[in-house]
Amino acid sequence: MWRFLSTLPFYILSLPPNANAATYKPVLPPSYPLAVRNPYLSAWVPGNQVANLPTATPQFWAGQDLSWSVLTRIDGTTYKIFGAPAALTGSVDASLVSAEYTSSHSLFTLTAGPITVVLDFFSPVSPKNYLRQSLPFSYLTVSVSGTASHEIQVYSDIDESWTGQSGNTVGTFNSSFKDGLSIFELSVNEAYLYSENSESQALWGENVFASKPTSSSNLSSEAGSATSVRERFATNGTLSGATTFSDGYVVSLAHDLGSTSNSSVTFVVGYVREAAINYLGSARTGYYRASYPDTGTAVSYFLDDYTSAYSESLASDATLEQKALAAAGSNYSDILLLTTRQAYGGADITIPNDTLNTTDIMIFLKEISSDGNVNTLDVIFPAFPIWYVMSPDYIRYQLEPVLQYLETGLWTQLSSKSFCIHDIGTHYPNATGHNNQIEEDMPVEESGNVILLAYAYVQATGDLAWAEKYQNLFTKYANFLVTGGLDEPVQLATNDCCGPLANQTNLAIKAAIALNAYGKLFNASSYSDTGLSFANELYTKGLGLDSERTHFKLQYGTNVTFGNDSDYAVVFNIYTDILFNFQTFPASTYTMLASYYPTIQGVAGVPLDSRVDWSSTFWTNWAGAASPGKDNETRDLFINDVWSYMTNGLNTPPFSDRWFAVPGSGGLVGGSGDLIGGYDAWRNRPVVGGHFAVLALEGADQF
Ligand SMILES: *[C@@H]1O[C@H](CO)[C@@H](O)[C@H](O)[C@H]1NC(C)=O
Ligand SMILES: *[C@@H]1O[C@H](CO)[C@@H](O)[C@H](O)[C@H]1NC(C)=O
Ligand SMILES: *[C@@H]1O[C@H](CO)[C@@H](O)[C@H](O)[C@H]1NC(C)=O
Ligand SMILES: *[C@@H]1O[C@H](CO)[C@@H](O)[C@H](O)[C@H]1NC(C)=O
Ligand SMILES: *[C@@H]1O[C@H](CO)[C@@H](O)[C@H](O)[C@H]1NC(C)=O
Ligand SMILES: *[C@@H]1O[C@H](CO)[C@@H](O)[C@H](O)[C@H]1NC(C)=O
Ligand SMILES: *[C@@H]1O[C@H](CO)[C@@H](O)[C@H](O)[C@H]1NC(C)=O
Ligand SMILES: *[C@@H]1O[C@H](CO)[C@@H](O)[C@H](O)[C@H]1NC(C)=O
Ligand SMILES: *[C@@H]1O[C@H](CO)[C@@H](O)[C@H](O)[C@H]1NC(C)=O
Ligand SMILES: *[C@@H]1O[C@H](CO)[C@@H](O)[C@H](O)[C@H]1NC(C)=O
Ligand SMILES: *[C@@H]1O[C@H](CO)[C@@H](O)[C@H](O)[C@H]1NC(C)=O
Ligand SMILES: *[C@@H]1O[C@H](CO)[C@@H](O)[C@H](O)[C@H]1NC(C)=O
């Protein structure tokens, strides 16, 4: 039996009676990004806890609890604002008025007695400023305002949960930086370089918690047990300065604002890894370290940069919202605003740790949640629409480490794999290649992806010289597609959970377009001709179609399992043909698809192919962008399905890209207990960058 819990959003049924006064702008999402900057600085708060924000528990992206609290003290009364579940003498819970997200801020407004408190969790997304984007920190600004002046203190703390190994940490405190900046650093005892705990937190590096006094505040600090430190703040408003890093301690900072009616203070949380990535045995560090080589100067700069980062964010938040609205309406905008921090938060912008050469940039992208692989080509590829729209150079900088490794020849030293590699490391942050050739091969998938990504970068930037530098590699993979792109032996494609198959129509479509892309990039028309001939077979001659020519089948050929008329695939790979305006496939292909997809719409979405009961948030955006329909109705069907999934109140993870669209068949993938509209798998993956596929049609490099 499958469960379908009525069309009434679940959260409406489960909210406490006094909380439904709060408003959610633009919508109440499954989870709000709080501090989301890279794979190891990724703190969220589930949407269903926000109505009770004073006692909410934030989480690392993987779901384990993090401790992060905010209290305010107003005329001697302590108000719990955020994340303070423990009893606290005489304290009062503030009440939530509204919650809002933009593409870089999560804002919560609460009432605390006579004062309005706004928490602004701000994770900058700076598409072109690598210094700003690479700083591994996030801001929390607490603003207080009221109609009359009150004595106000503002407090925040974090604890060892941020280190990934509570009970085995070292803490330090230093307040000898310029402007009274005070920094706590927490790290794991004897941690192994580049290691993670079982819940994906980094064990090497240092957690940072910092603030500095403003012109109208005095800052105090304390490390000690959560109860005693919070009680001290509640009774006295000032912290003791003690540094007792033992017994389940918190590290806390409190601002005394004196008597005020309107003021704000900013806290910093961060996670610093000097050796951020292991690239083929050499350490790479954050781009920012060329300018700010230690934590003190980096945090100090981060705070000095607040005003500029803030203005940039207001402008780019508004620009993105307007562009998304203009492209496909408010549901689309709601999705993109929630997507942006998560996509950028999958990446680290790096330079060599020894030379700090800022020309030698590599961007590393973690295959978060699904397996931890490094720079997986079929993760960079689905995400690329966001880079194409906002940061085209990211495409090149993510390919650099892969192509430079391929050029060493180590990937082909033991046998003659003539197709492109899947990733450059089994587990982040170890980008150590696959010299033993053991990896998750996806021959046609990755050979097509690497060529199409190169084309996208050149199309967006005009930097053909870069592609020419690696032309030998691209030629090799194009040649592989010429022989293996249509007559495809059994192999995996990007949706690897479905298992390997021969002659997957969606893969052959990718091969056709990638060959055309190679031909156009390097003026090699014979490759384009081959691509067009594949398309001619698959579509015009009907090899990949059902007998009525209504849709593409999942497989083609004479000896395949899913080659029946009723088998289908959502052929998202056809999107780049439209994006690049290639016309590899005739226009009638797209009208056929636009008419077909609505016929397979299920209870809560279009299952991605005829084997499965789930759909994909980003691949369906690709499919809708390619086949919008006459009035954009097919595109909007796909967008609205994702919007419903995002807002149905059934889910609490960071944006999960796969959800159950129809009752489970108990078949190959998907069980009979699947919750329709519930998330199936994966959280916080950067592949959500693919939600920008529709916007990318408006052009490259829009920011
Ligand atoms: C605190 O930071 C200052 C400025 O960077 C540095 O000179 C000093 O050594 C640090 N103190 C400790 C105890 O680490
Ligand atoms: C990275 O490699 C090091 C050295 O082999 C190992 O200790 C560490 O556990 C690896 N990290 C991950 C996340 O697998
Ligand atoms: C309370 O705060 C004052 C400074 O505001 C300090 O002098 C005093 O020691 C504090 N008392 C306690 C018990 O911490
Ligand atoms: C900060 O401390 C100074 C020195 O003790 C004091 O003069 C000032 O009033 C304090 N400011 C606030 C906002 O409490
Ligand atoms: C508080 O002050 C800021 C900066 O001067 C101003 O922008 C804001 O509108 C004020 N807020 C209230 C509620 O008065
Ligand atoms: C479909 O959407 C595109 C992109 O926003 C727009 O240019 C076009 O006018 C829309 N078509 C219709 C028929 O509304
Ligand atoms: C990174 O560079 C710093 C500064 O030169 C050095 O102390 C450190 O050992 C380097 N780390 C690694 C892993 O190479
Ligand atoms: C810095 O890196 C660039 C790009 O890899 C390289 O061309 C240049 O030679 C490097 N500069 C130094 C001083 O190593
Ligand atoms: C392909 O031809 C175009 C137009 O003639 C030219 O601008 C471009 O440089 C050529 N590209 C290559 C890789 O030769
Ligand atoms: C796959 O497609 C090719 C080209 O049409 C065909 O020759 C081959 O027989 C097919 N393979 C299977 C297993 O049907
Ligand atoms: C059909 O496919 C099966 C499984 O892939 C294989 O074992 C069999 O040899 C194939 N038969 C023919 C005639 O190709
Ligand atoms: C958003 O999607 C929902 C669910 O499909 C739909 O009912 C609603 O009309 C859409 N809103 C807009 C503005 O398109």
Short mmCIF file of C-alpha atoms and ligand atoms in Angstrom, two decimals, residues 355 357-360 404, ligand 8:
data_model
loop_
_atom_site.label_atom_id
_atom_site.label_comp_id
_atom_site.label_asym_id
_atom_site.label_seq_id
_atom_site.Cartn_x
_atom_site.Cartn_y
_atom_site.Cartn_z
CA THR A 355 52.84 28.57 -4.21
CA ASN A 357 49.47 30.96 -7.31
CA THR A 358 46.10 32.59 -7.98
CA THR A 359 46.31 31.85 -11.71
CA ASP A 360 46.33 28.12 -11.01
CA GLN A 404 45.18 17.61 -16.20
C1 LIG B 8 50.83 30.03 -11.94
O1 LIG B 8 49.91 29.18 -12.58
C2 LIG B 8 49.78 29.36 -13.97
C3 LIG B 8 48.64 28.49 -14.45
O2 LIG B 8 48.84 27.17 -14.06
C4 LIG B 8 51.12 29.06 -14.62
O3 LIG B 8 51.01 29.27 -16.02
C5 LIG B 8 52.19 29.93 -14.03
O4 LIG B 8 53.44 29.57 -14.55
C6 LIG B 8 52.21 29.81 -12.52
N1 LIG B 8 53.12 30.80 -11.98
C7 LIG B 8 54.09 30.46 -11.16
C8 LIG B 8 54.93 31.59 -10.66
O5 LIG B 8 54.31 29.31 -10.84
#
